[in-house]
CSV table of C-alpha atoms in Angstrom, one decimal:
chain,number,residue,atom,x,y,z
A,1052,UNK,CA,49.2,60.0,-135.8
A,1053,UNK,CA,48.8,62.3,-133.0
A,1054,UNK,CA,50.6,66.2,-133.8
A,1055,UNK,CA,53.6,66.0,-131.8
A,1056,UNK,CA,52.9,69.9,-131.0
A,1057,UNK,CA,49.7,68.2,-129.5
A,1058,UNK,CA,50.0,65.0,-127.9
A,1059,UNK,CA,47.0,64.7,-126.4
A,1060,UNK,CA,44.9,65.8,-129.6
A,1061,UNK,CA,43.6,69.0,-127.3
A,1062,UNK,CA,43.1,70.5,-130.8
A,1063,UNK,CA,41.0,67.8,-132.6
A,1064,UNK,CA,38.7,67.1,-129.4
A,1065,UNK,CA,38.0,71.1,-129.3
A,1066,UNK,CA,37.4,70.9,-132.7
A,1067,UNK,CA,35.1,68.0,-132.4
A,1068,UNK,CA,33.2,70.2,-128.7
A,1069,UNK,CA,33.0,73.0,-131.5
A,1070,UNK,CA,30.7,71.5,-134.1
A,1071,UNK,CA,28.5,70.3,-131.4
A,1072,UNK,CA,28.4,73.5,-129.9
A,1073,UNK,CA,27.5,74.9,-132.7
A,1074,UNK,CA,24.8,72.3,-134.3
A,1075,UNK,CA,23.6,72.3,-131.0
A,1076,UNK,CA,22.7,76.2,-131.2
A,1077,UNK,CA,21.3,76.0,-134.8
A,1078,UNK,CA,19.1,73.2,-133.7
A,1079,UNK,CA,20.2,70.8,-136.3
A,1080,UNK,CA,22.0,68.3,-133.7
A,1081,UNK,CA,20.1,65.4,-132.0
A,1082,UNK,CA,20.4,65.8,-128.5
A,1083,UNK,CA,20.4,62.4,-128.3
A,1084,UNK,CA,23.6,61.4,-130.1
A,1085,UNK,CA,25.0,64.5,-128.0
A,1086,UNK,CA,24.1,63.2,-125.0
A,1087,UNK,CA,26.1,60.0,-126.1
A,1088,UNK,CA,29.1,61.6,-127.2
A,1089,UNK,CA,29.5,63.6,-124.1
A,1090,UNK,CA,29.2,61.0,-122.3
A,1091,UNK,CA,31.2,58.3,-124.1
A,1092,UNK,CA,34.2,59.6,-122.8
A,1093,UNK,CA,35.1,62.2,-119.8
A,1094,UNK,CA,37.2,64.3,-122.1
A,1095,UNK,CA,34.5,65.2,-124.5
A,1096,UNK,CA,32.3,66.6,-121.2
A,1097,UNK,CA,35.3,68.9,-120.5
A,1098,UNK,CA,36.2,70.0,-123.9
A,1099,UNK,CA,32.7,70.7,-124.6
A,1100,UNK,CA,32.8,72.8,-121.4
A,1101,UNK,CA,35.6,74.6,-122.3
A,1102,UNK,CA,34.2,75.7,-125.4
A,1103,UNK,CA,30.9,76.5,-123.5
A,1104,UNK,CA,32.7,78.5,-120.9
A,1105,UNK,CA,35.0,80.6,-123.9
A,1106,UNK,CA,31.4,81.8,-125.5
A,1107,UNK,CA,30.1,82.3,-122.0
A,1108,UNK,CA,33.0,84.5,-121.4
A,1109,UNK,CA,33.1,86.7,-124.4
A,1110,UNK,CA,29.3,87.0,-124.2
A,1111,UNK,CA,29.5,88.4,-120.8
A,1112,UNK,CA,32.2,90.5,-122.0
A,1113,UNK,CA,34.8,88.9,-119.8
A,1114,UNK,CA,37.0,88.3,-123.1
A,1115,UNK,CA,38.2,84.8,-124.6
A,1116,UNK,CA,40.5,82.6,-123.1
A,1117,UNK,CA,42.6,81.8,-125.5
A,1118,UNK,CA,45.1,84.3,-127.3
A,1119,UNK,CA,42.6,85.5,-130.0
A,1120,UNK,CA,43.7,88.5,-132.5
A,1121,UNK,CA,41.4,92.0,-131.0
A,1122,UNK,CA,39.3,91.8,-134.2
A,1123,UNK,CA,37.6,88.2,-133.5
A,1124,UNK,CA,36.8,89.3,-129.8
A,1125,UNK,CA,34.2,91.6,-131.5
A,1126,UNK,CA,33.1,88.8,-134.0
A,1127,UNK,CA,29.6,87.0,-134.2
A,1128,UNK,CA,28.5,84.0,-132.7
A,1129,UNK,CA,29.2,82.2,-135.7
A,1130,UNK,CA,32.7,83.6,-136.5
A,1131,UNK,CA,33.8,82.9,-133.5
A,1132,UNK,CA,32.7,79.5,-133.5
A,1133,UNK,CA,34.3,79.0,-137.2
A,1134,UNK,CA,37.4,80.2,-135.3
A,1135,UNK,CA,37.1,78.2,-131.9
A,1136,UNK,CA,37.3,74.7,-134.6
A,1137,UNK,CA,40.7,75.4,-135.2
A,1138,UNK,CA,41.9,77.6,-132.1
A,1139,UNK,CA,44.9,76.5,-129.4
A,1140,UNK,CA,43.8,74.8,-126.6
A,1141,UNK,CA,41.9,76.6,-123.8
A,1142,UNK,CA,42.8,76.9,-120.5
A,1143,UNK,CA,40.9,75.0,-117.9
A,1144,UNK,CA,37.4,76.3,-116.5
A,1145,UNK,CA,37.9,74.4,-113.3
A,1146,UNK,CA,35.2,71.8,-111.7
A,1147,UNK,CA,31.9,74.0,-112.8
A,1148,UNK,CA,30.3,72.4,-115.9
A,1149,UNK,CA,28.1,75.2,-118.2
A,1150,UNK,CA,26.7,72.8,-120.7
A,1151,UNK,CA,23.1,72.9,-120.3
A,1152,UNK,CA,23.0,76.5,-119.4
A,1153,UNK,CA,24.5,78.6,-122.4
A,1154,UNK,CA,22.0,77.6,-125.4
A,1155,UNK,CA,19.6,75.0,-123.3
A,1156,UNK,CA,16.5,74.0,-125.3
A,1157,UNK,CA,13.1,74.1,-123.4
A,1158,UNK,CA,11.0,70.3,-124.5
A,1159,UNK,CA,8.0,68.3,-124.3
A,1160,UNK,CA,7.3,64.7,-124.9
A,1161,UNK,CA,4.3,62.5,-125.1
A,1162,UNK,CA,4.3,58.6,-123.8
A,1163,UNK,CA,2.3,56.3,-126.3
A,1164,UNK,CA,-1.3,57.5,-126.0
A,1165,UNK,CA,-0.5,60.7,-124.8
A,1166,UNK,CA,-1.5,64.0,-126.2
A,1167,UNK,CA,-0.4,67.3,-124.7
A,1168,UNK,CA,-1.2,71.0,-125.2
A,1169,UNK,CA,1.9,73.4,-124.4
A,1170,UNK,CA,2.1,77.0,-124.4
A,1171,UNK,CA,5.1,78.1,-126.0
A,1172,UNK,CA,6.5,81.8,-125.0
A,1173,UNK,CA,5.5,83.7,-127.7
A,1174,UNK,CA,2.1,83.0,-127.4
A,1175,UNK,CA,2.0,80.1,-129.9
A,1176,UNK,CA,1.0,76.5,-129.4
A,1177,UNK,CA,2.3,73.2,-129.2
A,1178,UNK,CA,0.2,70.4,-129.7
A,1179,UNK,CA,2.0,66.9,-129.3
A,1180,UNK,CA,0.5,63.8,-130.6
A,1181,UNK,CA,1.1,60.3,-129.1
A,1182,UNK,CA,4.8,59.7,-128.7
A,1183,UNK,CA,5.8,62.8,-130.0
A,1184,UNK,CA,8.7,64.7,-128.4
A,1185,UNK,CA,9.3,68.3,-129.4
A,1186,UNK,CA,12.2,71.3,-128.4
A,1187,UNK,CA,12.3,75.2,-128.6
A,1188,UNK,CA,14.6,77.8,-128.2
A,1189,UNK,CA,13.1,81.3,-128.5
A,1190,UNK,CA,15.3,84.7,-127.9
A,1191,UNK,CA,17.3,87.5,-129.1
A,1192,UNK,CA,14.4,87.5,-132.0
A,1193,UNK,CA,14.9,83.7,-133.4
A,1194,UNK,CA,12.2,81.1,-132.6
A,1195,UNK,CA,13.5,77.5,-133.2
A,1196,UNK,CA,11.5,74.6,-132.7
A,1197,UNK,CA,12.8,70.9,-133.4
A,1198,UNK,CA,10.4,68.1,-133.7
A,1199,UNK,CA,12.4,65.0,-132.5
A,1200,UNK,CA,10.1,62.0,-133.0
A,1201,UNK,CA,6.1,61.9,-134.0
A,1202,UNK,CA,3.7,64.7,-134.4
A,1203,UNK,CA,2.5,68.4,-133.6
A,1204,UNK,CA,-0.1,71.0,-134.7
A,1205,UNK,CA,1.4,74.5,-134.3
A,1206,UNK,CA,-0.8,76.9,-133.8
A,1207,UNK,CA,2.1,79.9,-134.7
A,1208,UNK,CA,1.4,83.7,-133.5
A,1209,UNK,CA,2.8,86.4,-134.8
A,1210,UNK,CA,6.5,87.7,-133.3
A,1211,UNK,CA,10.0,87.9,-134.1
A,1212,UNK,CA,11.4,89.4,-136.9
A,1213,UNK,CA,12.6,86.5,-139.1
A,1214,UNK,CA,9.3,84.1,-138.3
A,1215,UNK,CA,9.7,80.7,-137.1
A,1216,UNK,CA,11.9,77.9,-138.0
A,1217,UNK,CA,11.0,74.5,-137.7
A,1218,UNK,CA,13.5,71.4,-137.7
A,1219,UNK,CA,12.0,68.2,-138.8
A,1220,UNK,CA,14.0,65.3,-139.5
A,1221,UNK,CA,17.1,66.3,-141.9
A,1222,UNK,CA,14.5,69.5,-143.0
A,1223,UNK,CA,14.4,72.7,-142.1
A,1224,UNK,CA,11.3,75.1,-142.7
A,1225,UNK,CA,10.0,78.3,-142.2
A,1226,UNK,CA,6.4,79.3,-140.5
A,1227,UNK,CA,4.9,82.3,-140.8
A,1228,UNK,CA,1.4,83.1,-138.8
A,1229,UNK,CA,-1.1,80.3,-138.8
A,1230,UNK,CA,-1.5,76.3,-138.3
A,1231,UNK,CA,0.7,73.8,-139.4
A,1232,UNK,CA,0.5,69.9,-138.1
A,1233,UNK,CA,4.6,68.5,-138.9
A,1234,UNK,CA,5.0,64.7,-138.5
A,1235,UNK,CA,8.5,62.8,-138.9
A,1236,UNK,CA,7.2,58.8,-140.2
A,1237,UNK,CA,9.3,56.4,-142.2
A,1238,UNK,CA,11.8,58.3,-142.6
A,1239,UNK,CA,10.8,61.5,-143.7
A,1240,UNK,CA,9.1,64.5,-142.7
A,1241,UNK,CA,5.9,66.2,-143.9
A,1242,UNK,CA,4.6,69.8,-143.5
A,1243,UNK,CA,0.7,70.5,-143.8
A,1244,UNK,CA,-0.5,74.0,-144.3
A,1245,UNK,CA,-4.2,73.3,-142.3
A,1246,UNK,CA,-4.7,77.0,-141.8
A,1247,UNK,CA,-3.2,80.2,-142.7
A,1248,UNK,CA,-1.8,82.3,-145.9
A,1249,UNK,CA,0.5,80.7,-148.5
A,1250,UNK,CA,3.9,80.1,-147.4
A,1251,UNK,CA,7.0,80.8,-149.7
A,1252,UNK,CA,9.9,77.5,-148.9
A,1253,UNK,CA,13.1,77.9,-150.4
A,1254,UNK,CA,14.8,75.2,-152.2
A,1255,UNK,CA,17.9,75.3,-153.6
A,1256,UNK,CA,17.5,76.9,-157.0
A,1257,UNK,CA,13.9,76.9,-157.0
A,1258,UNK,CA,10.8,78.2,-154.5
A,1259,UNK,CA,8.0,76.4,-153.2
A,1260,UNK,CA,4.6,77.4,-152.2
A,1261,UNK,CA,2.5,76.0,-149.0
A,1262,UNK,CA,-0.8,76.6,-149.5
A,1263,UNK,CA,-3.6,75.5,-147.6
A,1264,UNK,CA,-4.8,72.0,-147.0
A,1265,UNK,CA,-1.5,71.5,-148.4
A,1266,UNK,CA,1.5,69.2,-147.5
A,1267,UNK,CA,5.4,69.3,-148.6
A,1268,UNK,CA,7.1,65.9,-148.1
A,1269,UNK,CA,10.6,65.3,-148.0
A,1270,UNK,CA,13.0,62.4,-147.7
A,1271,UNK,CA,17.1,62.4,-148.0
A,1272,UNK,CA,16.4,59.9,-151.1
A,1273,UNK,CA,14.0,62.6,-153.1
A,1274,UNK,CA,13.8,65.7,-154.0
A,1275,UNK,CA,10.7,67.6,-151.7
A,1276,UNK,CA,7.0,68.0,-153.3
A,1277,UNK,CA,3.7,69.4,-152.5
A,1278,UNK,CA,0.8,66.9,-152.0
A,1279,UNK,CA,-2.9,68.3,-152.1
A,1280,UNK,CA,-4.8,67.4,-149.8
A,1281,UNK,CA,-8.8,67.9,-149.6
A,1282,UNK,CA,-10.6,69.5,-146.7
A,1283,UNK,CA,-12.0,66.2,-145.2
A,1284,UNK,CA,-8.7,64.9,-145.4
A,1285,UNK,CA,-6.9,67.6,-143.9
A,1286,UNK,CA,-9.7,67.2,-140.9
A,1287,UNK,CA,-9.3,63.9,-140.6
A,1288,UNK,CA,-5.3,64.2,-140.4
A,1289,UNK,CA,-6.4,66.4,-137.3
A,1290,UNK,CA,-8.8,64.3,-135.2
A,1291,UNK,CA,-6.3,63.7,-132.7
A,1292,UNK,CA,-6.5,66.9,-131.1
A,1293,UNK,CA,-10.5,65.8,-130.4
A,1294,UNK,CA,-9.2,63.0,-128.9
A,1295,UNK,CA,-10.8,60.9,-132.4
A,1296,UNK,CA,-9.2,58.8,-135.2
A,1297,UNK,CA,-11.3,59.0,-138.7
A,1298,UNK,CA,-10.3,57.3,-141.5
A,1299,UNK,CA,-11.7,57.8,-145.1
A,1300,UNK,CA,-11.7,54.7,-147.3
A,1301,UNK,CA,-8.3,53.7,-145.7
A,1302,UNK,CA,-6.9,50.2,-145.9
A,1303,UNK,CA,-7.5,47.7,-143.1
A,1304,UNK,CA,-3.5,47.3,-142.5
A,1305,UNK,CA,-2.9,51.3,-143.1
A,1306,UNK,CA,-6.1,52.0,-140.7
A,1307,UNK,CA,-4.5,49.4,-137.9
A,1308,UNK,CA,-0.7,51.1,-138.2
A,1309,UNK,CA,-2.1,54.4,-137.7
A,1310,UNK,CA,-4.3,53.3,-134.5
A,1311,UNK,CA,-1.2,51.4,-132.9
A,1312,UNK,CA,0.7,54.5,-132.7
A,1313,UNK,CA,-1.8,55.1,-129.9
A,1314,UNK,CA,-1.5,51.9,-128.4
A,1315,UNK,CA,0.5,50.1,-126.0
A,1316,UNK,CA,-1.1,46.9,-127.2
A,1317,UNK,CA,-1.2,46.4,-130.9
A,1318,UNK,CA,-3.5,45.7,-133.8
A,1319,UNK,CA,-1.9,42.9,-136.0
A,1320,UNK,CA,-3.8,41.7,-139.0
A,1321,UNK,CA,-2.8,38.3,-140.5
A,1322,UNK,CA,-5.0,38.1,-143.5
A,1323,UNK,CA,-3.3,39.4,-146.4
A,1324,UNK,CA,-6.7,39.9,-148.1
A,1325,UNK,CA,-8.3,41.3,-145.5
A,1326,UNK,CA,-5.2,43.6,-144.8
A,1327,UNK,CA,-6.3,45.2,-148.0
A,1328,UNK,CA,-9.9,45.6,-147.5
A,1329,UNK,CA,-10.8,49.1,-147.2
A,1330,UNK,CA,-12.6,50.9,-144.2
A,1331,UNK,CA,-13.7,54.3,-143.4
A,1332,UNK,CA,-15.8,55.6,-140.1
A,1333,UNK,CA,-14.8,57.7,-136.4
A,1334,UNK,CA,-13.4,56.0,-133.3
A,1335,UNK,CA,-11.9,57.6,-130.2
A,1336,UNK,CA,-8.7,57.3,-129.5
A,1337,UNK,CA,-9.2,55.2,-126.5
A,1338,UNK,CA,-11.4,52.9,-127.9
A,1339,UNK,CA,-9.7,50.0,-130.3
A,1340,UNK,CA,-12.9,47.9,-129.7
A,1341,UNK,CA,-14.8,50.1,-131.9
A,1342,UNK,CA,-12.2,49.8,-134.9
A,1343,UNK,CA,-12.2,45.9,-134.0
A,1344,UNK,CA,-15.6,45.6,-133.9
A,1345,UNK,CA,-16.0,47.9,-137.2
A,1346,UNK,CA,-13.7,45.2,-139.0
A,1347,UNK,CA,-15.2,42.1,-137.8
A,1348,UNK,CA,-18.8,43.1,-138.7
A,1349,UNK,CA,-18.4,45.2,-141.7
A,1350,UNK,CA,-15.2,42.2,-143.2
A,1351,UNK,CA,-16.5,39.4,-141.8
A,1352,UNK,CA,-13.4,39.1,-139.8
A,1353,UNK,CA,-12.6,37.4,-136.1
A,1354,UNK,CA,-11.1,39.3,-133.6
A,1355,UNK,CA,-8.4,36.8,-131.7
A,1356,UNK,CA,-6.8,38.0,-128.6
A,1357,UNK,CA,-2.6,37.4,-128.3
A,1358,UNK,CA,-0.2,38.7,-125.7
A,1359,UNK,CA,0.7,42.1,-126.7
A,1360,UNK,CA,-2.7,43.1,-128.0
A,1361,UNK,CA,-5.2,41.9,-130.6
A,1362,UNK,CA,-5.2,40.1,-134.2
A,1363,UNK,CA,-7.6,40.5,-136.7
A,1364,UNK,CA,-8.2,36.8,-139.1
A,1365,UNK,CA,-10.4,35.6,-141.8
């Protein structure tokens, strides 16, 4: 039942603008699902402005706009967000719409068989594997970087006082100096240390430690752990960046998954024994006739051409 002291439900749809406002700056929202929200309904655009402009406002010292007590005008970003959840409704900003432009997130993306090198503005780098997409917000001494879908190498600099954070999936980690490759994949997210000193990753009550040619998975349905990885494997995880794909005594089916995230037109294998079959060797990325070929000579296997791509028989 809608509060008869608000019949519109002002007060709930602020509430609602409020948390996104606020995910939104932490960087643990999907800018998708905002995107959908906003737009689902033309009130949700204009609360969300509202509460846009009332930060935009205090920040620039023009004060709020709603009657707040002296002592939260002077509050922190986060206090004041705590307190616009609950606040009276705000007056109206008129026609001009400040969404994108009070914490707006800089991004990349990749298309399927894509790679891209970004330069990020502390000096770091991005590296985005195929259909990767990835967002940053640096300033004011934070450096937050969301990985929305796929894969990066980070090649982190030194800067800021508090390091980097990264978001990845429902995870949030902190880098220090050195290179990290982050992928999201079946629903959960894994960290690789490929180069740099031992990082420290607090979890709950206890602390784990990233070391080298290591990598710390975690999924909502486990707790996270550390999975050792040897140097060849660890330079095979990064081949992409070379523009290669190397697999070391890898399944058939495993080997063809990885290569279609590369390709528009896909690898299917139908044999269940072959599927198992294991296979190792170097192939560029460009280049799925070499891994069909590979398969057929090596596992006696037929390569038969279908519509969206290739399938690999006994």
């Amino acid at each position: 039942m809608t509060n008869s002291k608000d019949p519109l439900g002002q007060d709930a749809l602020l509430a609602e603008a409020s948390r996104w406002f606020a995910a939104l700056d932490a960087g643990t929202a999907r800018v998708d699902e905002f995107e959908a929200w906003r737009a689902s309904n033309p009130a949700h655009a204009v609360a969300y402005a509202r509460i846009v402009g009332q930060w935009e406002a205090m920040r620039t010292g023009g004060g709020p706009l709603v009657e707040v007590p002296n002592t939260a005008v002077q509050a922190s970003r986060r206090q004041w967000l705590k307190f616009a959840a609950v606040a009276l409704p705000v007056a109206a900003l008129g026609s001009g719409f400040l969404a994108e432009r009070a914490y707006a997130w800089d991004s990349a993306a990749t298309k399927v068989g894509e790679t891209r090198r970004v330069a990020l503005p502390d000096g770091s780098v991005a590296y985005l594997n195929t259909d990767s997409a990835l967002s940053w917000r640096f300033g004011s001494g934070d450096r937050i970087l969301r990985l929305d879908r796929g894969e990066v190498a980070l090649d982190i600099r030194s800067g800021g006082e508090d390091g980097a954070v990264l978001h990845a999936g429902d995870a949030s980690l902190p880098l220090a100096p050195g290179l990290f490759d982050a992928r999201i994949a079946g629903g959960r997210a894994e960290l690789t240390l490929v180069d740099g000193a031992a990082l420290r990753l607090p979890d709950g009550g206890r602390e784990l430690t990233l070391r080298r040619n290591e990598t710390i998975v975690m999924a909502a349905d486990m707790a996270p752990r550390l999975e050792a990885r040897s140097s060849e494997q660890v330079a095979s995880q990064m081949a992409w960046r070379m523009g290669e794909i190397v697999f070391l005594d890898e399944s058939v089916a495993a080997a063809a998954a990885e290569f279609n995230r590369h390709l528009t037109r896909k690898i299917t294998v139908a044999s269940a024994d072959l599927a198992r079959e294991k296979i190792g060797g170097r192939f560029d990325l460009d280049r799925p006739d070499q891994f069909l070929q590979a398969v057929s000579l090596s596992l006696d296997a037929r390569i038969v051409p279908t519509a969206n791509g290739f399938e690999l028989v006994r």
